[in-house]
Structure formats: structure tokens, C-alpha cells
mmCIF file of C-alpha atoms in Angstrom:
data_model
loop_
_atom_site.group_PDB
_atom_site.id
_atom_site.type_symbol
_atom_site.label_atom_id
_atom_site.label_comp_id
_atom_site.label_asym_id
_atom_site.label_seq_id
_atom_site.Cartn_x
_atom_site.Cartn_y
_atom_site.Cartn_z
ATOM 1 C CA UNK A 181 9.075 2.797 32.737
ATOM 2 C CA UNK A 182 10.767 6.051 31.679
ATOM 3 C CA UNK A 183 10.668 5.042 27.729
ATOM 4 C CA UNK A 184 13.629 7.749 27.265
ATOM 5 C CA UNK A 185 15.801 5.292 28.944
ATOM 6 C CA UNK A 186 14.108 2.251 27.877
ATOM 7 C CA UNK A 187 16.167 -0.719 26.609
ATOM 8 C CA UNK A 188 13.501 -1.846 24.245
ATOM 9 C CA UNK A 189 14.243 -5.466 24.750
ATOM 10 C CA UNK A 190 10.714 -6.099 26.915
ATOM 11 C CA UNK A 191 10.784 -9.811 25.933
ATOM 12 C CA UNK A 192 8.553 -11.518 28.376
ATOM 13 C CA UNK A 193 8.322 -15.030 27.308
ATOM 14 C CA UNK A 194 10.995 -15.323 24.439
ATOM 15 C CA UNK A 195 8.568 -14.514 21.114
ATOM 16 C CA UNK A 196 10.740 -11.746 20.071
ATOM 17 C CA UNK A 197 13.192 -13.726 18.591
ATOM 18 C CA UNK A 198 10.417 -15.528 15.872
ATOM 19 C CA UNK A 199 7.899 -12.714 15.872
ATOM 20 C CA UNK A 200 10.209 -11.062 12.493
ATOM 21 C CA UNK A 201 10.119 -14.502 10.786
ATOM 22 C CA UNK A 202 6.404 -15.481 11.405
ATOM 23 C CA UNK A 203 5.217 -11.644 10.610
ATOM 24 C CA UNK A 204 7.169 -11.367 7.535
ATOM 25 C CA UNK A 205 5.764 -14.925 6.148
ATOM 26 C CA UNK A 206 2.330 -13.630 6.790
ATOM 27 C CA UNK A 207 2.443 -10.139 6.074
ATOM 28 C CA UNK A 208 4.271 -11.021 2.466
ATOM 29 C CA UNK A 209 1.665 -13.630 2.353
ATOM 30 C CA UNK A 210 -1.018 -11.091 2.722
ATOM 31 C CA UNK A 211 0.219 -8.672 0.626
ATOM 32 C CA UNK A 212 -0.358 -11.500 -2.371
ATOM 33 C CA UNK A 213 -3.545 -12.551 -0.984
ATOM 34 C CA UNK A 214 -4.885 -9.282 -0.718
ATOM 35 C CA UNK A 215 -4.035 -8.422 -4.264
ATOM 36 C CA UNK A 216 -6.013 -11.536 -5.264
ATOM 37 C CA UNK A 217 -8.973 -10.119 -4.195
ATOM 38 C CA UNK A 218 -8.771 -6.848 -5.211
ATOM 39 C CA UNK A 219 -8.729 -8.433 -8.709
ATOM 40 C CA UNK A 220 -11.519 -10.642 -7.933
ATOM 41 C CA UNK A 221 -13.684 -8.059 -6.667
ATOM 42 C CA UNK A 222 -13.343 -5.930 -9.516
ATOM 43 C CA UNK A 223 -13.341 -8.587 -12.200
ATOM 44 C CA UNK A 224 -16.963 -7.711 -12.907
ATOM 45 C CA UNK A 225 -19.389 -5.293 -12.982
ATOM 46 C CA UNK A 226 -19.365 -4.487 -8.424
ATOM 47 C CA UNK A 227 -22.070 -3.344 -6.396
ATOM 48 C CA UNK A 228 -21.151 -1.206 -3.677
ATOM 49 C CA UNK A 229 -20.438 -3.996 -1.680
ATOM 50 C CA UNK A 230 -18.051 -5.175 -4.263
ATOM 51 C CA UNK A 231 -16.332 -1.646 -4.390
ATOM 52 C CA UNK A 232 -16.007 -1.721 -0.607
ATOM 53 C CA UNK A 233 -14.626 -5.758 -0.467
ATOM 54 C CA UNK A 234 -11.688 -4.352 -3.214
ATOM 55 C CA UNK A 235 -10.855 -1.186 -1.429
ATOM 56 C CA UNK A 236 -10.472 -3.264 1.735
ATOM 57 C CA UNK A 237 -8.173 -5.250 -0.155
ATOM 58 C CA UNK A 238 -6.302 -2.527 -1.047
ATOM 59 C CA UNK A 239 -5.858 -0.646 2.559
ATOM 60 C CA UNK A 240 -5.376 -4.251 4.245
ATOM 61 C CA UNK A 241 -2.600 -5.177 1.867
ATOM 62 C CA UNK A 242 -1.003 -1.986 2.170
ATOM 63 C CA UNK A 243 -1.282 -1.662 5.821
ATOM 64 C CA UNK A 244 0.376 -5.650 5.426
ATOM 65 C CA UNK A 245 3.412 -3.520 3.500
ATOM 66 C CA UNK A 246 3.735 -0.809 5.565
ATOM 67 C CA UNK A 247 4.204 -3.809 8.544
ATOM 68 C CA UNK A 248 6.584 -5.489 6.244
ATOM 69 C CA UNK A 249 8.577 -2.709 5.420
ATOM 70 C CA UNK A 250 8.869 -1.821 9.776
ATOM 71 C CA UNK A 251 9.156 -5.603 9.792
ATOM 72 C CA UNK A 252 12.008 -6.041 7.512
ATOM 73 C CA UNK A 253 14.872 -3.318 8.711
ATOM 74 C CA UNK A 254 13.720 -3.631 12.615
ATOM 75 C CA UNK A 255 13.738 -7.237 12.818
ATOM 76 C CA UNK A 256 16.075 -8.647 9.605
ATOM 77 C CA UNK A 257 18.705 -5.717 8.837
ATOM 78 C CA UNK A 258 19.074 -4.692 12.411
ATOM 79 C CA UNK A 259 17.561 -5.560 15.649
ATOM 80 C CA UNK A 260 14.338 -4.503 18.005
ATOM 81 C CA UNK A 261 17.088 -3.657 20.592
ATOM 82 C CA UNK A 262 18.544 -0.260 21.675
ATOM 83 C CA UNK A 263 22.045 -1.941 21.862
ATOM 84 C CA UNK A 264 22.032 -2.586 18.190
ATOM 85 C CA UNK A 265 23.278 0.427 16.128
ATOM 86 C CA UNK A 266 20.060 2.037 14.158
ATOM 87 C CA UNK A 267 20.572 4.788 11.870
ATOM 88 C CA UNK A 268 18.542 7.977 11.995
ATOM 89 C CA UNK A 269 17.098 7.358 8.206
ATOM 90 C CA UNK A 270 16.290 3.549 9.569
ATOM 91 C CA UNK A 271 14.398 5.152 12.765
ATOM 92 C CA UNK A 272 12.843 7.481 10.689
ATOM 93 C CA UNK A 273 11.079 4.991 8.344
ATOM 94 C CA UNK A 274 10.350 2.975 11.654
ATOM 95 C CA UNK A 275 7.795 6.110 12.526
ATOM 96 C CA UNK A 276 6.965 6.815 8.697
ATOM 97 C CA UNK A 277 5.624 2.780 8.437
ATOM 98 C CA UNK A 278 4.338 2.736 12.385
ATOM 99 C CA UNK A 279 1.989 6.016 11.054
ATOM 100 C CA UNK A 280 0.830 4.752 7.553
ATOM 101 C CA UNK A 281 0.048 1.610 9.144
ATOM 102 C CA UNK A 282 -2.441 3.426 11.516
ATOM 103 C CA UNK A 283 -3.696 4.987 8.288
ATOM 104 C CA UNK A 284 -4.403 2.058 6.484
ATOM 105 C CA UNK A 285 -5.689 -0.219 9.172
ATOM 106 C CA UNK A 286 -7.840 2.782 10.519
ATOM 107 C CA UNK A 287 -9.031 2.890 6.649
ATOM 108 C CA UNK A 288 -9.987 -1.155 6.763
ATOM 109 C CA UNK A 289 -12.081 -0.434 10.326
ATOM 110 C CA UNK A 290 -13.631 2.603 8.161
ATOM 111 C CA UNK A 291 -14.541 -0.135 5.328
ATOM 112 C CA UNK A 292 -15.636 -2.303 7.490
ATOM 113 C CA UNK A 293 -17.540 -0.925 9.533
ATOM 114 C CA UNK A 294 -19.660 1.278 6.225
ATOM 115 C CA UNK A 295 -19.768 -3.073 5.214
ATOM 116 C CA UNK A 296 -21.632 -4.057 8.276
ATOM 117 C CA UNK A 297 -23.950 -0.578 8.001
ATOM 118 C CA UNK A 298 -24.805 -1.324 4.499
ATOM 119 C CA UNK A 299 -25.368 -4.954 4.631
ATOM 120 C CA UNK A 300 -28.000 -3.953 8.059
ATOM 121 C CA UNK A 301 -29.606 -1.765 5.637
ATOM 122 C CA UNK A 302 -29.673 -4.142 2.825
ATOM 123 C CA UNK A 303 -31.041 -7.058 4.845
ATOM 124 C CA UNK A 304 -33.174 -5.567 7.677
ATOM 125 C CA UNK A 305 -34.736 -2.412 6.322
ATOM 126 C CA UNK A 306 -34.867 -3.960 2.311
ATOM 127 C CA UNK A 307 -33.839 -1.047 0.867
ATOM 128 C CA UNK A 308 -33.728 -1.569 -2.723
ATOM 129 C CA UNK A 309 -30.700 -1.597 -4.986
ATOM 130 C CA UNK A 310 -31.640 1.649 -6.696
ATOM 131 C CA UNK A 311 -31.789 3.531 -3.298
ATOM 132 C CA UNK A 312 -28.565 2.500 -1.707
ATOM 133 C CA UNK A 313 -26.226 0.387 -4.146
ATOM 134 C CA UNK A 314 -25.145 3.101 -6.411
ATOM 135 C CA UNK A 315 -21.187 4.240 -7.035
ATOM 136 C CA UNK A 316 -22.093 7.594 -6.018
ATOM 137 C CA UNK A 317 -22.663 6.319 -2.467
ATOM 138 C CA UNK A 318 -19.686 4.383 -3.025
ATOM 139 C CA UNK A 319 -17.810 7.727 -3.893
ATOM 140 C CA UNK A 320 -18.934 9.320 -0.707
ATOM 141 C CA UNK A 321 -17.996 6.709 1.778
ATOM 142 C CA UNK A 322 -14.481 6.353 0.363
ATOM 143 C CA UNK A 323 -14.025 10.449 0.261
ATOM 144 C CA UNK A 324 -15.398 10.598 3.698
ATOM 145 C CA UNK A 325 -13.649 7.384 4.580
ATOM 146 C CA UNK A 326 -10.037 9.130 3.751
ATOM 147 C CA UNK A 327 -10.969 12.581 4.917
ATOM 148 C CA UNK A 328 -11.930 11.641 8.294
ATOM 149 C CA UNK A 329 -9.126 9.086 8.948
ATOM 150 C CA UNK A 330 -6.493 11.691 7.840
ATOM 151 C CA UNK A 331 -7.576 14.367 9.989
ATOM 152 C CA UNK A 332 -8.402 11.586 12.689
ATOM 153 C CA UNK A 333 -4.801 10.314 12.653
ATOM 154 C CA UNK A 334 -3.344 13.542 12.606
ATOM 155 C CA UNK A 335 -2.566 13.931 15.921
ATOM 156 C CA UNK A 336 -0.702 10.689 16.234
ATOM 157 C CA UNK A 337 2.296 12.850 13.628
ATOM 158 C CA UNK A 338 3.203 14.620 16.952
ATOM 159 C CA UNK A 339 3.533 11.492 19.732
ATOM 160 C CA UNK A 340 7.560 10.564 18.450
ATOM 161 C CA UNK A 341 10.706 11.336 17.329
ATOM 162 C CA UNK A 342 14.358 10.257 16.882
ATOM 163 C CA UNK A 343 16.859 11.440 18.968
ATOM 164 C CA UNK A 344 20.260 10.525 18.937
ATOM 165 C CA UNK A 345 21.932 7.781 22.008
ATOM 166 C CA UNK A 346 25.201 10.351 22.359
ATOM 167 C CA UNK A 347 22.465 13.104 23.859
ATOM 168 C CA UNK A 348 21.743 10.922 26.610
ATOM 169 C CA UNK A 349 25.400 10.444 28.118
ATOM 170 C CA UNK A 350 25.836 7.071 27.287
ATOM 171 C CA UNK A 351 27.739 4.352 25.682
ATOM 172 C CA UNK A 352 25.623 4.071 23.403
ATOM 173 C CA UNK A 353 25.640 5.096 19.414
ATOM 174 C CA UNK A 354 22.996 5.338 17.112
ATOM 175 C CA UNK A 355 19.605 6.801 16.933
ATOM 176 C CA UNK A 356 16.732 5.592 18.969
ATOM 177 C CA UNK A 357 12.735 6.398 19.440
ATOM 178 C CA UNK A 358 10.953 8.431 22.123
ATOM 179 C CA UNK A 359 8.140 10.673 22.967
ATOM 180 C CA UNK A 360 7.946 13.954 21.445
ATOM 181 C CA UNK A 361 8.589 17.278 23.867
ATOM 182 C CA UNK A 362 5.544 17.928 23.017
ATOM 183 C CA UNK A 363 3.895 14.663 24.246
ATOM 184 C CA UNK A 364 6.274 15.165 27.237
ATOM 185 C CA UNK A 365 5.050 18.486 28.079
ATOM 186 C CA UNK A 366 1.246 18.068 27.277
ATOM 187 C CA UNK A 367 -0.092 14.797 29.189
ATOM 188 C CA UNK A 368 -3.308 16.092 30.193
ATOM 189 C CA UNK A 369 -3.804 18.235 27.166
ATOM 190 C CA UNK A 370 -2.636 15.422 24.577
ATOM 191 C CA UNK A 371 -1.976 12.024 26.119
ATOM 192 C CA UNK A 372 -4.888 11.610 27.655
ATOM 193 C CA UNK A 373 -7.126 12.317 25.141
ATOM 194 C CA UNK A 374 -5.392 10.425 22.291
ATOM 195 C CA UNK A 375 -5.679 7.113 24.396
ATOM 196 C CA UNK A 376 -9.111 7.674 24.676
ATOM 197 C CA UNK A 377 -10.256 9.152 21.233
ATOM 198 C CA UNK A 378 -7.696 5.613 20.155
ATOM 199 C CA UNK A 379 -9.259 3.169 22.492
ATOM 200 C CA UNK A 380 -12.678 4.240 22.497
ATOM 201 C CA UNK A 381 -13.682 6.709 19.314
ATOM 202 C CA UNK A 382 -11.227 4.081 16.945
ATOM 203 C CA UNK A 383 -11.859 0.830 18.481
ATOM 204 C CA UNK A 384 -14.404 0.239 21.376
ATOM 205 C CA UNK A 385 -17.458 2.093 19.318
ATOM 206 C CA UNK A 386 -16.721 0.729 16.119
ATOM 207 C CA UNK A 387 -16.608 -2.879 17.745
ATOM 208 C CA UNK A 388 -19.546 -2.057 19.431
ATOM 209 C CA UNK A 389 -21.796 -0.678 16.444
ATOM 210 C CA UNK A 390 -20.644 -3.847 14.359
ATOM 211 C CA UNK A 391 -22.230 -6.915 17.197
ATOM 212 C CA UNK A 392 -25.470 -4.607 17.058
ATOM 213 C CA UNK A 393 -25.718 -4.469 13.388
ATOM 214 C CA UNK A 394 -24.954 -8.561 13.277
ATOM 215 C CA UNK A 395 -26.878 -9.554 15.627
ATOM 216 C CA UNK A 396 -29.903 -7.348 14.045
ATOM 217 C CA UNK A 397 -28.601 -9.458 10.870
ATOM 218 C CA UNK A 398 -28.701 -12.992 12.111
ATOM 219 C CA UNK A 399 -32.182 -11.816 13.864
ATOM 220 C CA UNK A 400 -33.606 -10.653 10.375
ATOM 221 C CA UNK A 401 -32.080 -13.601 8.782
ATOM 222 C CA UNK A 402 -33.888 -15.883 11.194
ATOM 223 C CA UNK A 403 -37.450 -14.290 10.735
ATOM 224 C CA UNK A 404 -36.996 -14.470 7.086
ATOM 225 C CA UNK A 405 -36.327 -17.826 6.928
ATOM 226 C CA UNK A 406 -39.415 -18.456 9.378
ATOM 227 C CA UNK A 407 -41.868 -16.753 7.398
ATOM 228 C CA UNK A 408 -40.584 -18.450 4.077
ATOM 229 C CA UNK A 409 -40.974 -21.877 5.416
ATOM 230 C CA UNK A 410 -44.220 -20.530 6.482
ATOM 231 C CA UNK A 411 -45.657 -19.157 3.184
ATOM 232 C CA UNK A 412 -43.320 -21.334 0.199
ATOM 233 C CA UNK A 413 -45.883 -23.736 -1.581
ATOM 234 C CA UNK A 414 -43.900 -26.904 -2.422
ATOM 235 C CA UNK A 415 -43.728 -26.301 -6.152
ATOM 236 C CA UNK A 416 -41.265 -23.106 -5.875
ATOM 237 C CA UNK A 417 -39.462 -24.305 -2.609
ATOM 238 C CA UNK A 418 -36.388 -25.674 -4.361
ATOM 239 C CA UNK A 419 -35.847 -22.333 -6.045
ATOM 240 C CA UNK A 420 -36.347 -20.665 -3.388
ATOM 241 C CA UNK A 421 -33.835 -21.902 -1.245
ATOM 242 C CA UNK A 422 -31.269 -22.081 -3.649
ATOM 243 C CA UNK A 423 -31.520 -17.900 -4.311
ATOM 244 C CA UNK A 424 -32.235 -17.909 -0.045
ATOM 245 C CA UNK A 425 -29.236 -19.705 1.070
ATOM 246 C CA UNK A 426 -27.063 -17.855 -1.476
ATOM 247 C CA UNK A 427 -27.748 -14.478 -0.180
ATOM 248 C CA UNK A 428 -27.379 -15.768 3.474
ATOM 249 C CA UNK A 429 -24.182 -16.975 3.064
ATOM 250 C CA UNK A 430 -22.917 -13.601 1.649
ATOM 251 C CA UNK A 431 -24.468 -11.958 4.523
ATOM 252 C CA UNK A 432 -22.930 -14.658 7.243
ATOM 253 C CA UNK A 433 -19.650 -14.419 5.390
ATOM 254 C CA UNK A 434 -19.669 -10.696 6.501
ATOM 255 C CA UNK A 435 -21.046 -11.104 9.632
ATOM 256 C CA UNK A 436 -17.695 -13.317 10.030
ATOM 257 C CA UNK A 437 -15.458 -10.812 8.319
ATOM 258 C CA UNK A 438 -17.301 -8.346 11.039
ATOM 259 C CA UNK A 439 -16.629 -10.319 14.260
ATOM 260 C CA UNK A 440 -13.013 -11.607 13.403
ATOM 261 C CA UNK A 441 -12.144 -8.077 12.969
ATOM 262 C CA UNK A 442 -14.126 -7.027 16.445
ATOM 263 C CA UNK A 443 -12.003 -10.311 17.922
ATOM 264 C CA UNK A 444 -8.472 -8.829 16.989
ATOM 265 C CA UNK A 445 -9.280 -5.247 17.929
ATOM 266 C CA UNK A 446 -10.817 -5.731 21.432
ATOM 267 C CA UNK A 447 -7.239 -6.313 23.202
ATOM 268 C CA UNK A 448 -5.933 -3.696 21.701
ATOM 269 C CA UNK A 449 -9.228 -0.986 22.533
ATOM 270 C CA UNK A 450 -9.313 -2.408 26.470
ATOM 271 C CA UNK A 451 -5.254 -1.346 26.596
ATOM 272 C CA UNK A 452 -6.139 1.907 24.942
ATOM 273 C CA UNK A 453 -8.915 2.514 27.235
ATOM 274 C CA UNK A 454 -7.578 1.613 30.640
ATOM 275 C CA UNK A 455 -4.072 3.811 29.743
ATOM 276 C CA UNK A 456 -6.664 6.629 29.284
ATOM 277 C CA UNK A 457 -8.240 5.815 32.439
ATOM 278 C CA UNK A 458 -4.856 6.495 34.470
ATOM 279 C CA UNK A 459 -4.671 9.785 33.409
ATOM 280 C CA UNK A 460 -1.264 10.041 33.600
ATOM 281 C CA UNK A 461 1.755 9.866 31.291
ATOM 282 C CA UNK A 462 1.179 6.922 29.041
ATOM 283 C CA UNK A 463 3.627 4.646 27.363
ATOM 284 C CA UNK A 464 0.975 2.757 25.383
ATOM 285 C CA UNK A 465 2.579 2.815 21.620
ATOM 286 C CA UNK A 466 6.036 2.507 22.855
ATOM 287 C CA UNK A 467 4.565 -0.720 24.258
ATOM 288 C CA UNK A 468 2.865 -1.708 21.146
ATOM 289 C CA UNK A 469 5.895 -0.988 19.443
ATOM 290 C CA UNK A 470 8.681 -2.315 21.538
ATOM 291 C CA UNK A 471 7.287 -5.257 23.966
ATOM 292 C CA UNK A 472 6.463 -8.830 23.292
ATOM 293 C CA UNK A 473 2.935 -8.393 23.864
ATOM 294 C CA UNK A 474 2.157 -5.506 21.126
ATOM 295 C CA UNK A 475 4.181 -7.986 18.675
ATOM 296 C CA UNK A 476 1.507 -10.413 19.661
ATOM 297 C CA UNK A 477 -1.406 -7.998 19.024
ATOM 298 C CA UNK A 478 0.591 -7.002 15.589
ATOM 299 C CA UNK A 479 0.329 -10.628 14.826
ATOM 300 C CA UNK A 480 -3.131 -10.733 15.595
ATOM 301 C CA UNK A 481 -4.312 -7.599 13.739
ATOM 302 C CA UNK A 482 -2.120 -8.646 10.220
ATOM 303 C CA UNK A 483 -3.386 -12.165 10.620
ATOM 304 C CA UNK A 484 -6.854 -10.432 10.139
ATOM 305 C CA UNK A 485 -5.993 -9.077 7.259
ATOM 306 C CA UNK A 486 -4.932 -11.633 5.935
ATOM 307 C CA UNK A 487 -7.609 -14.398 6.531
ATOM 308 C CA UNK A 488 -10.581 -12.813 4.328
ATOM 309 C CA UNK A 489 -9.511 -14.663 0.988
ATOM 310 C CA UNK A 490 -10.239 -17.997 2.748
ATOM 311 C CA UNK A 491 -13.094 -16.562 3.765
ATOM 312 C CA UNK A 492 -14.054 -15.195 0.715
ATOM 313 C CA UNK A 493 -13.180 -18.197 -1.212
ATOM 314 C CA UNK A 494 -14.539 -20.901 1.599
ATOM 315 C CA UNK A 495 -18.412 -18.771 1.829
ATOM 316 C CA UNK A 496 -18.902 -16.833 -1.621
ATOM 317 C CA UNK A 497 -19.517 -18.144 -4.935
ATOM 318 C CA UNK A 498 -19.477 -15.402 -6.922
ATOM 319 C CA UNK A 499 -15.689 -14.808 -5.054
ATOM 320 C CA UNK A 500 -14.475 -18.236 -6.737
ATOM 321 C CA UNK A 501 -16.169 -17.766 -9.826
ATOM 322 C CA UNK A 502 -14.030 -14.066 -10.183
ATOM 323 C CA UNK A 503 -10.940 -16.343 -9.206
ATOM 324 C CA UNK A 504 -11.946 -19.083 -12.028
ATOM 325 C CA UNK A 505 -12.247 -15.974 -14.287
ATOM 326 C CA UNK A 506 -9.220 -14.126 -13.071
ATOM 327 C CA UNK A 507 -6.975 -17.085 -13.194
ATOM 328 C CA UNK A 508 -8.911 -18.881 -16.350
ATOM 329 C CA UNK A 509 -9.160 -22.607 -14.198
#
């Protein structure tokens, strides 16, 4: 497919026509949702766990607006079609949204991932509070975090642009969306690589470093709870388990945050990665952007970001003790 001439209807089983309703009810959903726990996380005094649970609040609820924004003029005012008229300032905030939600989401993998890494640390090496849970660490993971997915993203500014319908000899008015010259002319030299520093450097490594550090969890979990059955005198066992089962639960509740993420990004990092394996000119975000099944993986990803409040609320009780506070129930 030549996406210069593309029609941008690739509608393979009909979805298109609901995708803008059912995104827009659960991206405006999110947005709320993910505002709730931002407040809840920083209703009290946070650990750096805390800090990290609110700023993913924040980037997943913005990515969620940036999506809603796209959402709203390419599915509501207009149309995801090439033969509905599109203005050049409506294309252009098509690309503006498309790249800030790459920012943000890539900021919520970031979060998540420094999560899973500090909870390992926290649970299988014991390192105390004072050593690790400080909001200088904090600090430095969310510099770092924004630093290194700015400069990562970077070269994603140079994939599109807008060019206007009447250039192309046609019948057709308006403004539409293609590859850059500069994408056009570079395959090898740009393509190529930013398929695979997407698929695997963004998504297969990150997914892959996150099932190692849970299953390291659940393993350290396990032996812990061996060798306190083993060693608990009966007089101190009900205390025990109470503090025990607590701090499992946080830790399974972001084991879970942890694998529904790796669960939503996997289809996305395999298409990444096999486009870089052809080698050749790739039409993988035009896809994502402009065929049924990227609306499907949208819908995936922004249910994601979505679900942790019920997660939150259904595994943590110092979440719904915030919320009690936050909404005085």
C-alpha cells in the first residue's frame, strides 16, 4: 500500500464506525478516573511508590486526552476518511495529539517499568526504606524519566506531514497525512531503525524486564510465606498475617498493574518488530493510525489506562482509605 494514495478507510470487519463512540466513553472516562487517583495518591504523606502511582496518573490521563482530543475532530467533527474534507489546522492537531500521545504513554511504560524495578528491590533484595524510598530518588527517576523519553521520541517529529489533496491531481479537496520526504528518502537510514528501536528498545525489552522482575516477586513472595509458616509461634501468627497479607496484596496488585500493561503492549511490539524485520519501506503508524486493527490496539492500550482505579480500589486499602478521605464517605 502506497500510503500517499491511501484511502484511509481500511475497515476490515466494520469497527470503524463505533470505535469514536466506545473510545471517547472510555478515554473521557479515564481522564476522570485517572484524576481520582492522582488525588488519592497524594492525599497523604507518599513513598516513592506513591509518587510514582500519581505521576502515572497524571501521564495516563493525559495520554487518555491527547486520544480524546485525536478522537473527537477525526471521528465526531469530521471523518477517518480521505473523502471527507479535513482542514490543514485539523490534520495538524491529528499529528500534534498522535506525538504527545507517544510521549505520555512512553512516560506511563517509563513509570511502570521504575514500579516493577523498585518493588523487585523492595521485596527481593529488602532494601530498607532509608536506602531506596526517598523523594530524591523519586526526583531522579522522573527527570530521567522525561529526559530520556523526549530525546527518545524525537525522531518520531520527522515520520509525517500534511500535504494538501489538490497536489496529488485529484478530485479531491482538503488536507490529508503522509510520510515525510524525509522518511521517503531515508528507509534504511530511518525507517528501519525506528521500527526497531519502537518495537524492541520501547516495547519488547520493557515487557520483557517486567515478567522477570514478577516472577522473581511471586518467587520471593512464596519463600517468605514458607519460612513464616515455618518459624511464626502461634501467639503472634494472627498479627502476623494481617501486616503479611497486606503487603502482598500491594505487591500482587502491581504485579497485575505490570502484566496488564505487558498484555496490551505485546501486539503492538510483535507489529513493530516484524515491520523492522522486512527492512523495507514501512507503513506501520499509518496503519496504527488509519486501519481497523490499530483502532483495536488504541482501544486496548487506553483501556489500560484506564483500568488501574479498579485495581487500585479492588486490591489496596490504603487506595480506598485516600478515596474515603478525598471524598469524606
Amino acid at each position: 500500500m502506497d500510503n500517499t494514495s491511501s484511502t484511509g478507510s481500511e475497515d476490515m470487519f466494520g469497527y470503524r464506525e463505533i470505535h469514536g463512540y466506545i473510545s471517547s466513553i472510555v478515554c473521557s472516562i479515564g481522564v476522570m478516573l485517572n484524576i481520582v487517583n492522582y488525588l488519592a495518591w497524594t492525599r497523604q504523606s507518599a513513598s516513592v511508590s506513591d509518587t510514582l502511582l500519581a505521576s502515572l496518573g497524571v501521564t495516563d490521563g493525559l495520554a487518555l486526552l491527547s486520544y480524546l482530543i485525536f478522537n473527537v475532530y477525526f471521528y465526531h467533527v469530521s471523518g477517518p476518511y480521505v473523502s471527507v474534507y479535513h482542514s490543514e489546522a485539523g490534520m495538524k492537531m491529528v499529528i500534534i495529539c498522535f506525538h504527545a500521545y507517544i510521549i505520555f504513554h512512553m512516560l506511563s511504560n517509563f513509570l511502570t517499568v521504575a514500579l516493577a524495578v523498585i518493588r523487585y528491590f523492595h521485596v527481593c533484595r529488602r532494601c530498607a526504606k532509608t536506602e531506596i524510598c526517598k523523594m530524591k530518588i523519586t526526583r531522579f527517576i522522573m527527570v530521567s524519566g522525561v529526559i530520556s523519553v523526549l530525546l527518545a521520541t524525537l525522531p518520531f517529529y520527522f515520520y509525517y506531514e500534511v500535504y494538501d489533496l489538490a497536489d496529488q491531481s485529484t478530485n479531491k479537496t482538503g488536507f490529508w497525512i503522509r510520510k515525510s520526504n524525509f522518511a521517503d528518502n531515508h528507509v534504511h537510514e530511518y525507517q528501519v531503525p525506528i521500527l526497531w528501536v519502537y518495537g524492541v528498545v520501547f516495547k519488547i525489552l520493557p515487557c520483557a524486564l517486567m515478567i522477570a522482575l514478577s516472577g522473581y516477586m511471586v518467587k520471593s513472595i512464596r519463600e517468605a510465606k514458607r519460612k513464616k509458616d515455618q518459624m511464626t509461634t502461634s501467639s503472634d501468627i494472627s498479627t502476623t498475617k494481617k501486616s503479611s497479607v497486606e503487603y502482598n496484596k500491594t505487591t500482587l496488585m502491581l504485579i497485575i498493574i505490570v502484566m496488564i500493561y505487558v498484555l496490551s503492549e505485546i501486539p503492538i511490539a510483535i507489529s513493530a518488530f516484524i515491520s523492522g524485520l522486512q527492512r523495507a519501506e514501512s507503513h506501520f503508524f499509518y496503519f496504527l493510525l488509519f486501519s481497523s486493527v490499530g483502532e483495536v490496539m488504541d482501544l486496548i492500550t487506553i483501556l489500560n489506562a484506564t483500568s488501574n482505579f479498579f485495581i487500585y480500589f479492588t486490591m489496596c486499602k490504603k487506595y480506598r482509605q485516600n478515596i474515603k478521605l478525598l471524598f469524606q464517605l
